[in-house]
Amino acid sequence: MRQLPHETSVPQLPPKMNGSKTPSAPPADEITKEIRKLSFDDKPSTNKDTKPQDQPSATLPLPQDFTVKYLGCRDAGGLWGIKHTRKPVDEMVAKAKEMKPGETLPFLKLTVSDKGVNISEMPQNVNKAFEGGFYNIDVISYGVQDLVYTRVFAMIVVREEAATSLKTHHPFQCHAFVCDSRHNARKLTFALAQAFQQFSKEVKGNKSVKRPKKFAIDLRSPEEIEVDLKEADSEA
């Protein structure tokens, strides 16, 4: 698996699409339709069909803003790996598909900086059922563009209160967000990868700072992840 630890250089991403552009709020029925089509909307049928813009090739300046729809959060089984995000994402998408007419997903702005990820609501948002606020970079352990729902970005967050109360709090949470395109889901993944790298450089340059927990970003495309998983199954 090609994952990006602190020390690994970040592949580059073309500034072709503006992740900070604020779209108008889509009607509720359109949001529901988008969720129901997530499994095939932006996913190419083969690796050969992967669009060039999915392959990063230029440095992303930070911070980066993304407009997203919040699927929610679920307990995750571990710190790293798509095996710990797949089931939670499936559950959240299934729940979103059951939304009644007029119901909407929270419409949010996700800001990635070298300090972490900030989640705030867009002015057009009408659904207050979301966990907003700032997630420090050292509590985010994993990020990935989903294998099945290619417009979904998922990240695993380590709950700080769980360190002292494992009996009452599950330590790992998977948060999932629907981006407006497959490309922006990938761009979001690379933005977080770059944030990890910048934060790592700051830590190395300041010996007084406590070394943060290890974390990883899965920079493989959904198609590459799928191929690798199939190969692993065949070898088992």
PDB file of C-alpha atoms in Angstrom:
ATOM      1  CA  MET A   1       0.000   0.000   0.000  1.00  0.00           C
ATOM      2  CA  ARG A   2       1.353   3.439  -0.894  1.00  0.00           C
ATOM      3  CA  GLN A   3       0.692   5.532   2.141  1.00  0.00           C
ATOM      4  CA  LEU A   4       2.171   8.867   3.034  1.00  0.00           C
ATOM      5  CA  PRO A   5       3.862   9.068   6.433  1.00  0.00           C
ATOM      6  CA  HIS A   6       5.275  12.327   7.782  1.00  0.00           C
ATOM      7  CA  GLU A   7       8.597  11.973   6.009  1.00  0.00           C
ATOM      8  CA  THR A   8       7.329  11.106   2.520  1.00  0.00           C
ATOM      9  CA  SER A   9       7.248  13.798  -0.149  1.00  0.00           C
ATOM     10  CA  VAL A  10       3.786  14.763  -1.331  1.00  0.00           C
ATOM     11  CA  PRO A  11       2.817  14.077  -4.963  1.00  0.00           C
ATOM     12  CA  GLN A  12       1.711  17.239  -6.694  1.00  0.00           C
ATOM     13  CA  LEU A  13      -1.728  18.310  -7.780  1.00  0.00           C
ATOM     14  CA  PRO A  14      -2.737  20.695 -10.591  1.00  0.00           C
ATOM     15  CA  PRO A  15      -4.600  23.800  -9.457  1.00  0.00           C
ATOM     16  CA  LYS A  16      -7.194  23.119 -12.129  1.00  0.00           C
ATOM     17  CA  MET A  17     -10.249  23.128  -9.918  1.00  0.00           C
ATOM     18  CA  ASN A  18     -10.920  25.660  -7.199  1.00  0.00           C
ATOM     19  CA  GLY A  19     -11.836  23.753  -4.050  1.00  0.00           C
ATOM     20  CA  SER A  20     -12.728  26.982  -2.317  1.00  0.00           C
ATOM     21  CA  LYS A  21     -15.396  28.025  -4.780  1.00  0.00           C
ATOM     22  CA  THR A  22     -18.749  28.275  -3.063  1.00  0.00           C
ATOM     23  CA  PRO A  23     -21.589  26.710  -5.067  1.00  0.00           C
ATOM     24  CA  SER A  24     -25.201  27.566  -4.473  1.00  0.00           C
ATOM     25  CA  ALA A  25     -27.107  25.192  -2.233  1.00  0.00           C
ATOM     26  CA  PRO A  26     -28.764  22.436  -4.293  1.00  0.00           C
ATOM     27  CA  PRO A  27     -32.426  21.567  -3.714  1.00  0.00           C
ATOM     28  CA  ALA A  28     -33.104  18.795  -1.219  1.00  0.00           C
ATOM     29  CA  ASP A  29     -34.349  16.371  -3.867  1.00  0.00           C
ATOM     30  CA  GLU A  30     -31.190  16.927  -5.900  1.00  0.00           C
ATOM     31  CA  ILE A  31     -29.025  16.100  -2.867  1.00  0.00           C
ATOM     32  CA  THR A  32     -30.921  12.846  -2.390  1.00  0.00           C
ATOM     33  CA  LYS A  33     -30.537  11.975  -6.071  1.00  0.00           C
ATOM     34  CA  GLU A  34     -26.800  12.636  -5.890  1.00  0.00           C
ATOM     35  CA  ILE A  35     -26.415  10.320  -2.903  1.00  0.00           C
ATOM     36  CA  ARG A  36     -28.318   7.554  -4.664  1.00  0.00           C
ATOM     37  CA  LYS A  37     -26.038   7.834  -7.693  1.00  0.00           C
ATOM     38  CA  LEU A  38     -22.759   7.949  -5.768  1.00  0.00           C
ATOM     39  CA  SER A  39     -21.776   4.382  -6.604  1.00  0.00           C
ATOM     40  CA  PHE A  40     -21.363   5.058 -10.307  1.00  0.00           C
ATOM     41  CA  ASP A  41     -21.517   8.790 -11.049  1.00  0.00           C
ATOM     42  CA  ASP A  42     -17.811   9.594 -11.218  1.00  0.00           C
ATOM     43  CA  LYS A  43     -16.167   6.188 -11.166  1.00  0.00           C
ATOM     44  CA  PRO A  44     -14.528   5.061 -14.446  1.00  0.00           C
ATOM     45  CA  SER A  45     -15.164   1.482 -15.476  1.00  0.00           C
ATOM     46  CA  THR A  46     -11.472   0.608 -15.877  1.00  0.00           C
ATOM     47  CA  ASN A  47      -8.100   2.023 -14.922  1.00  0.00           C
ATOM     48  CA  LYS A  48      -7.612   3.122 -18.528  1.00  0.00           C
ATOM     49  CA  ASP A  49     -10.623   5.396 -18.192  1.00  0.00           C
ATOM     50  CA  THR A  50      -9.131   7.369 -15.310  1.00  0.00           C
ATOM     51  CA  LYS A  51      -9.205  11.047 -16.219  1.00  0.00           C
ATOM     52  CA  PRO A  52      -5.891  12.966 -16.319  1.00  0.00           C
ATOM     53  CA  GLN A  53      -7.117  15.488 -13.748  1.00  0.00           C
ATOM     54  CA  ASP A  54      -7.296  12.671 -11.180  1.00  0.00           C
ATOM     55  CA  GLN A  55      -3.502  12.458 -11.253  1.00  0.00           C
ATOM     56  CA  PRO A  56      -1.901  15.236  -9.153  1.00  0.00           C
ATOM     57  CA  SER A  57       0.982  17.156 -10.716  1.00  0.00           C
ATOM     58  CA  ALA A  58       1.361  20.515  -8.939  1.00  0.00           C
ATOM     59  CA  THR A  59       1.847  21.728  -5.380  1.00  0.00           C
ATOM     60  CA  LEU A  60      -1.293  22.705  -3.517  1.00  0.00           C
ATOM     61  CA  PRO A  61      -1.102  25.932  -1.509  1.00  0.00           C
ATOM     62  CA  LEU A  62      -2.593  25.702   1.965  1.00  0.00           C
ATOM     63  CA  PRO A  63      -5.097  26.408   3.354  1.00  0.00           C
ATOM     64  CA  GLN A  64      -7.587  24.865   0.911  1.00  0.00           C
ATOM     65  CA  ASP A  65     -11.372  25.199   1.226  1.00  0.00           C
ATOM     66  CA  PHE A  66     -13.815  22.549   0.027  1.00  0.00           C
ATOM     67  CA  THR A  67     -17.600  22.639  -0.031  1.00  0.00           C
ATOM     68  CA  VAL A  68     -18.912  19.243   1.014  1.00  0.00           C
ATOM     69  CA  LYS A  69     -21.995  17.438   2.239  1.00  0.00           C
ATOM     70  CA  TYR A  70     -21.480  15.691   5.563  1.00  0.00           C
ATOM     71  CA  LEU A  71     -22.448  12.012   5.599  1.00  0.00           C
ATOM     72  CA  GLY A  72     -21.772  11.685   9.316  1.00  0.00           C
ATOM     73  CA  CYS A  73     -19.468   9.653  11.534  1.00  0.00           C
ATOM     74  CA  ARG A  74     -19.232   6.080  12.769  1.00  0.00           C
ATOM     75  CA  ASP A  75     -16.883   4.146  15.017  1.00  0.00           C
ATOM     76  CA  ALA A  76     -13.828   2.846  13.154  1.00  0.00           C
ATOM     77  CA  GLY A  77     -12.096  -0.439  13.925  1.00  0.00           C
ATOM     78  CA  GLY A  78      -8.549   0.900  13.781  1.00  0.00           C
ATOM     79  CA  LEU A  79      -6.170   3.775  13.081  1.00  0.00           C
ATOM     80  CA  TRP A  80      -5.181   3.163   9.467  1.00  0.00           C
ATOM     81  CA  GLY A  81      -6.410   1.412   6.359  1.00  0.00           C
ATOM     82  CA  ILE A  82      -9.414   1.468   4.073  1.00  0.00           C
ATOM     83  CA  LYS A  83     -10.633  -1.709   5.783  1.00  0.00           C
ATOM     84  CA  HIS A  84     -11.540   0.540   8.728  1.00  0.00           C
ATOM     85  CA  THR A  85     -13.392   3.145   6.620  1.00  0.00           C
ATOM     86  CA  ARG A  86     -15.269   1.000   4.095  1.00  0.00           C
ATOM     87  CA  LYS A  87     -17.957  -0.364   6.392  1.00  0.00           C
ATOM     88  CA  PRO A  88     -18.643   2.974   8.106  1.00  0.00           C
ATOM     89  CA  VAL A  89     -18.938   4.684   4.704  1.00  0.00           C
ATOM     90  CA  ASP A  90     -21.333   1.998   3.454  1.00  0.00           C
ATOM     91  CA  GLU A  91     -23.492   2.480   6.544  1.00  0.00           C
ATOM     92  CA  MET A  92     -23.549   6.260   6.207  1.00  0.00           C
ATOM     93  CA  VAL A  93     -24.386   6.177   2.497  1.00  0.00           C
ATOM     94  CA  ALA A  94     -27.176   3.665   3.143  1.00  0.00           C
ATOM     95  CA  LYS A  95     -28.635   5.974   5.781  1.00  0.00           C
ATOM     96  CA  ALA A  96     -28.387   8.973   3.448  1.00  0.00           C
ATOM     97  CA  LYS A  97     -30.255   7.084   0.735  1.00  0.00           C
ATOM     98  CA  GLU A  98     -33.170   6.703   3.151  1.00  0.00           C
ATOM     99  CA  MET A  99     -33.636  10.457   3.521  1.00  0.00           C
ATOM    100  CA  LYS A 100     -37.209  11.600   3.091  1.00  0.00           C
ATOM    101  CA  PRO A 101     -38.223  14.292   0.583  1.00  0.00           C
ATOM    102  CA  GLY A 102     -37.228  17.670   1.967  1.00  0.00           C
ATOM    103  CA  GLU A 103     -34.424  16.296   4.142  1.00  0.00           C
ATOM    104  CA  THR A 104     -30.879  17.366   3.362  1.00  0.00           C
ATOM    105  CA  LEU A 105     -27.341  16.495   4.336  1.00  0.00           C
ATOM    106  CA  PRO A 106     -25.423  19.194   6.220  1.00  0.00           C
ATOM    107  CA  PHE A 107     -23.853  21.559   3.668  1.00  0.00           C
ATOM    108  CA  LEU A 108     -20.408  22.465   5.014  1.00  0.00           C
ATOM    109  CA  LYS A 109     -17.070  24.082   4.341  1.00  0.00           C
ATOM    110  CA  LEU A 110     -14.044  21.921   5.084  1.00  0.00           C
ATOM    111  CA  THR A 111     -10.788  23.855   5.399  1.00  0.00           C
ATOM    112  CA  VAL A 112      -7.461  22.003   5.290  1.00  0.00           C
ATOM    113  CA  SER A 113      -4.408  23.798   6.684  1.00  0.00           C
ATOM    114  CA  ASP A 114      -1.025  22.722   8.009  1.00  0.00           C
ATOM    115  CA  LYS A 115      -2.574  22.878  11.486  1.00  0.00           C
ATOM    116  CA  GLY A 116      -5.482  20.539  10.804  1.00  0.00           C
ATOM    117  CA  VAL A 117      -9.024  20.403   9.450  1.00  0.00           C
ATOM    118  CA  ASN A 118     -11.750  22.895  10.292  1.00  0.00           C
ATOM    119  CA  ILE A 119     -15.415  22.100   9.669  1.00  0.00           C
ATOM    120  CA  SER A 120     -17.984  24.898   9.523  1.00  0.00           C
ATOM    121  CA  GLU A 121     -21.413  25.289   7.979  1.00  0.00           C
ATOM    122  CA  MET A 122     -22.137  27.095   4.741  1.00  0.00           C
ATOM    123  CA  PRO A 123     -24.579  30.027   4.890  1.00  0.00           C
ATOM    124  CA  GLN A 124     -27.099  27.955   2.910  1.00  0.00           C
ATOM    125  CA  ASN A 125     -27.009  25.018   5.330  1.00  0.00           C
ATOM    126  CA  VAL A 126     -30.301  24.048   6.980  1.00  0.00           C
ATOM    127  CA  ASN A 127     -29.256  20.774   8.658  1.00  0.00           C
ATOM    128  CA  LYS A 128     -27.563  21.379  12.012  1.00  0.00           C
ATOM    129  CA  ALA A 129     -26.859  17.675  12.664  1.00  0.00           C
ATOM    130  CA  PHE A 130     -23.098  17.736  12.245  1.00  0.00           C
ATOM    131  CA  GLU A 131     -19.945  17.866  14.342  1.00  0.00           C
ATOM    132  CA  GLY A 132     -18.234  21.117  13.482  1.00  0.00           C
ATOM    133  CA  GLY A 133     -15.070  22.613  14.852  1.00  0.00           C
ATOM    134  CA  PHE A 134     -11.344  22.155  14.463  1.00  0.00           C
ATOM    135  CA  TYR A 135      -9.506  18.814  14.309  1.00  0.00           C
ATOM    136  CA  ASN A 136      -5.823  19.226  15.070  1.00  0.00           C
ATOM    137  CA  ILE A 137      -3.551  17.504  12.576  1.00  0.00           C
ATOM    138  CA  ASP A 138      -2.157  15.158  15.237  1.00  0.00           C
ATOM    139  CA  VAL A 139      -5.559  13.622  16.012  1.00  0.00           C
ATOM    140  CA  ILE A 140      -6.209  12.673  12.365  1.00  0.00           C
ATOM    141  CA  SER A 141      -4.683   9.255  11.730  1.00  0.00           C
ATOM    142  CA  TYR A 142      -5.878   8.351   8.225  1.00  0.00           C
ATOM    143  CA  GLY A 143      -7.489   9.834   5.115  1.00  0.00           C
ATOM    144  CA  VAL A 144      -8.642   8.250   1.860  1.00  0.00           C
ATOM    145  CA  GLN A 145     -10.831   8.712  -1.208  1.00  0.00           C
ATOM    146  CA  ASP A 146     -13.365   5.908  -0.955  1.00  0.00           C
ATOM    147  CA  LEU A 147     -13.017   2.837  -3.149  1.00  0.00           C
ATOM    148  CA  VAL A 148     -16.706   2.385  -3.993  1.00  0.00           C
ATOM    149  CA  TYR A 149     -18.129   5.888  -3.646  1.00  0.00           C
ATOM    150  CA  THR A 150     -15.410   7.864  -5.398  1.00  0.00           C
ATOM    151  CA  ARG A 151     -16.820  11.276  -4.501  1.00  0.00           C
ATOM    152  CA  VAL A 152     -16.557  10.429  -0.802  1.00  0.00           C
ATOM    153  CA  PHE A 153     -13.562  11.397   1.318  1.00  0.00           C
ATOM    154  CA  ALA A 154     -13.193   9.620   4.666  1.00  0.00           C
ATOM    155  CA  MET A 155     -10.863  10.300   7.568  1.00  0.00           C
ATOM    156  CA  ILE A 156     -10.246   8.587  10.889  1.00  0.00           C
ATOM    157  CA  VAL A 157     -10.004  10.805  13.959  1.00  0.00           C
ATOM    158  CA  VAL A 158      -8.584   9.716  17.318  1.00  0.00           C
ATOM    159  CA  ARG A 159     -10.863  10.940  20.077  1.00  0.00           C
ATOM    160  CA  GLU A 160      -8.756  12.587  22.762  1.00  0.00           C
ATOM    161  CA  GLU A 161     -11.191  11.804  25.583  1.00  0.00           C
ATOM    162  CA  ALA A 162     -10.951   8.090  24.706  1.00  0.00           C
ATOM    163  CA  ALA A 163      -7.361   8.016  25.938  1.00  0.00           C
ATOM    164  CA  THR A 164      -8.564   8.361  29.516  1.00  0.00           C
ATOM    165  CA  SER A 165     -11.928   6.640  29.204  1.00  0.00           C
ATOM    166  CA  LEU A 166     -11.783   3.695  26.811  1.00  0.00           C
ATOM    167  CA  LYS A 167     -14.724   2.035  28.538  1.00  0.00           C
ATOM    168  CA  THR A 168     -17.120   4.857  27.682  1.00  0.00           C
ATOM    169  CA  HIS A 169     -15.646   6.230  24.451  1.00  0.00           C
ATOM    170  CA  HIS A 170     -14.635   4.368  21.299  1.00  0.00           C
ATOM    171  CA  PRO A 171     -11.142   5.648  20.435  1.00  0.00           C
ATOM    172  CA  PHE A 172     -11.479   5.954  16.648  1.00  0.00           C
ATOM    173  CA  GLN A 173     -14.145   7.706  14.574  1.00  0.00           C
ATOM    174  CA  CYS A 174     -14.607   7.683  10.807  1.00  0.00           C
ATOM    175  CA  HIS A 175     -15.976  10.926   9.355  1.00  0.00           C
ATOM    176  CA  ALA A 176     -17.175  10.977   5.730  1.00  0.00           C
ATOM    177  CA  PHE A 177     -17.863  13.828   3.321  1.00  0.00           C
ATOM    178  CA  VAL A 178     -19.400  13.933  -0.165  1.00  0.00           C
ATOM    179  CA  CYS A 179     -17.458  16.181  -2.540  1.00  0.00           C
ATOM    180  CA  ASP A 180     -18.965  17.760  -5.642  1.00  0.00           C
ATOM    181  CA  SER A 181     -16.768  15.622  -7.913  1.00  0.00           C
ATOM    182  CA  ARG A 182     -14.411  12.668  -7.903  1.00  0.00           C
ATOM    183  CA  HIS A 183     -11.554  15.052  -8.681  1.00  0.00           C
ATOM    184  CA  ASN A 184     -12.228  17.251  -5.656  1.00  0.00           C
ATOM    185  CA  ALA A 185     -12.410  14.185  -3.406  1.00  0.00           C
ATOM    186  CA  ARG A 186      -8.932  13.298  -4.628  1.00  0.00           C
ATOM    187  CA  LYS A 187      -7.778  16.899  -4.309  1.00  0.00           C
ATOM    188  CA  LEU A 188      -8.985  16.930  -0.699  1.00  0.00           C
ATOM    189  CA  THR A 189      -6.999  13.757  -0.016  1.00  0.00           C
ATOM    190  CA  PHE A 190      -3.819  15.326  -1.393  1.00  0.00           C
ATOM    191  CA  ALA A 191      -4.416  18.575   0.493  1.00  0.00           C
ATOM    192  CA  LEU A 192      -4.476  16.656   3.774  1.00  0.00           C
ATOM    193  CA  ALA A 193      -1.376  14.715   2.724  1.00  0.00           C
ATOM    194  CA  GLN A 194       0.445  17.980   2.131  1.00  0.00           C
ATOM    195  CA  ALA A 195      -0.764  19.311   5.480  1.00  0.00           C
ATOM    196  CA  PHE A 196       0.750  16.256   7.157  1.00  0.00           C
ATOM    197  CA  GLN A 197       4.071  16.854   5.428  1.00  0.00           C
ATOM    198  CA  GLN A 198       4.225  20.534   6.350  1.00  0.00           C
ATOM    199  CA  PHE A 199       3.335  19.781   9.952  1.00  0.00           C
ATOM    200  CA  SER A 200       6.037  17.113  10.062  1.00  0.00           C
ATOM    201  CA  LYS A 201       8.660  19.593   8.882  1.00  0.00           C
ATOM    202  CA  GLU A 202       7.655  22.037  11.610  1.00  0.00           C
ATOM    203  CA  VAL A 203       7.944  19.325  14.253  1.00  0.00           C
ATOM    204  CA  LYS A 204      11.398  18.287  13.042  1.00  0.00           C
ATOM    205  CA  GLY A 205      12.557  21.895  13.166  1.00  0.00           C
ATOM    206  CA  ASN A 206      11.341  22.380  16.729  1.00  0.00           C
ATOM    207  CA  LYS A 207      12.840  19.803  19.080  1.00  0.00           C
ATOM    208  CA  SER A 208      10.806  21.121  22.004  1.00  0.00           C
ATOM    209  CA  VAL A 209       7.582  19.969  20.338  1.00  0.00           C
ATOM    210  CA  LYS A 210       6.427  16.514  21.331  1.00  0.00           C
ATOM    211  CA  ARG A 211       6.592  14.148  18.380  1.00  0.00           C
ATOM    212  CA  PRO A 212       3.046  13.586  17.103  1.00  0.00           C
ATOM    213  CA  LYS A 213       1.318  10.291  16.573  1.00  0.00           C
ATOM    214  CA  LYS A 214       1.956   8.549  13.277  1.00  0.00           C
ATOM    215  CA  PHE A 215      -0.613   8.945  10.541  1.00  0.00           C
ATOM    216  CA  ALA A 216      -1.056   8.009   6.905  1.00  0.00           C
ATOM    217  CA  ILE A 217      -2.836   9.111   3.749  1.00  0.00           C
ATOM    218  CA  ASP A 218      -3.767   6.558   1.103  1.00  0.00           C
ATOM    219  CA  LEU A 219      -2.821   8.217  -2.192  1.00  0.00           C
ATOM    220  CA  ARG A 220      -3.804   5.328  -4.442  1.00  0.00           C
ATOM    221  CA  SER A 221      -6.692   5.891  -6.815  1.00  0.00           C
ATOM    222  CA  PRO A 222      -9.913   3.949  -6.084  1.00  0.00           C
ATOM    223  CA  GLU A 223      -9.088   1.651  -9.010  1.00  0.00           C
ATOM    224  CA  GLU A 224      -5.600   0.916  -7.672  1.00  0.00           C
ATOM    225  CA  ILE A 225      -6.997   0.154  -4.226  1.00  0.00           C
ATOM    226  CA  GLU A 226      -9.531  -2.230  -5.752  1.00  0.00           C
ATOM    227  CA  VAL A 227      -6.851  -4.079  -7.736  1.00  0.00           C
ATOM    228  CA  ASP A 228      -4.566  -4.371  -4.693  1.00  0.00           C
ATOM    229  CA  LEU A 229      -7.400  -5.712  -2.526  1.00  0.00           C
ATOM    230  CA  LYS A 230      -8.292  -8.334  -5.142  1.00  0.00           C
ATOM    231  CA  GLU A 231      -4.651  -9.421  -5.362  1.00  0.00           C
ATOM    232  CA  ALA A 232      -4.458  -9.707  -1.579  1.00  0.00           C
ATOM    233  CA  ASP A 233      -7.608 -11.853  -1.531  1.00  0.00           C
ATOM    234  CA  SER A 234      -6.241 -14.163  -4.227  1.00  0.00           C
ATOM    235  CA  GLU A 235      -2.984 -14.647  -2.311  1.00  0.00           C
ATOM    236  CA  ALA A 236      -4.757 -15.420   0.951  1.00  0.00           C
TER     237      ALA A 236
END
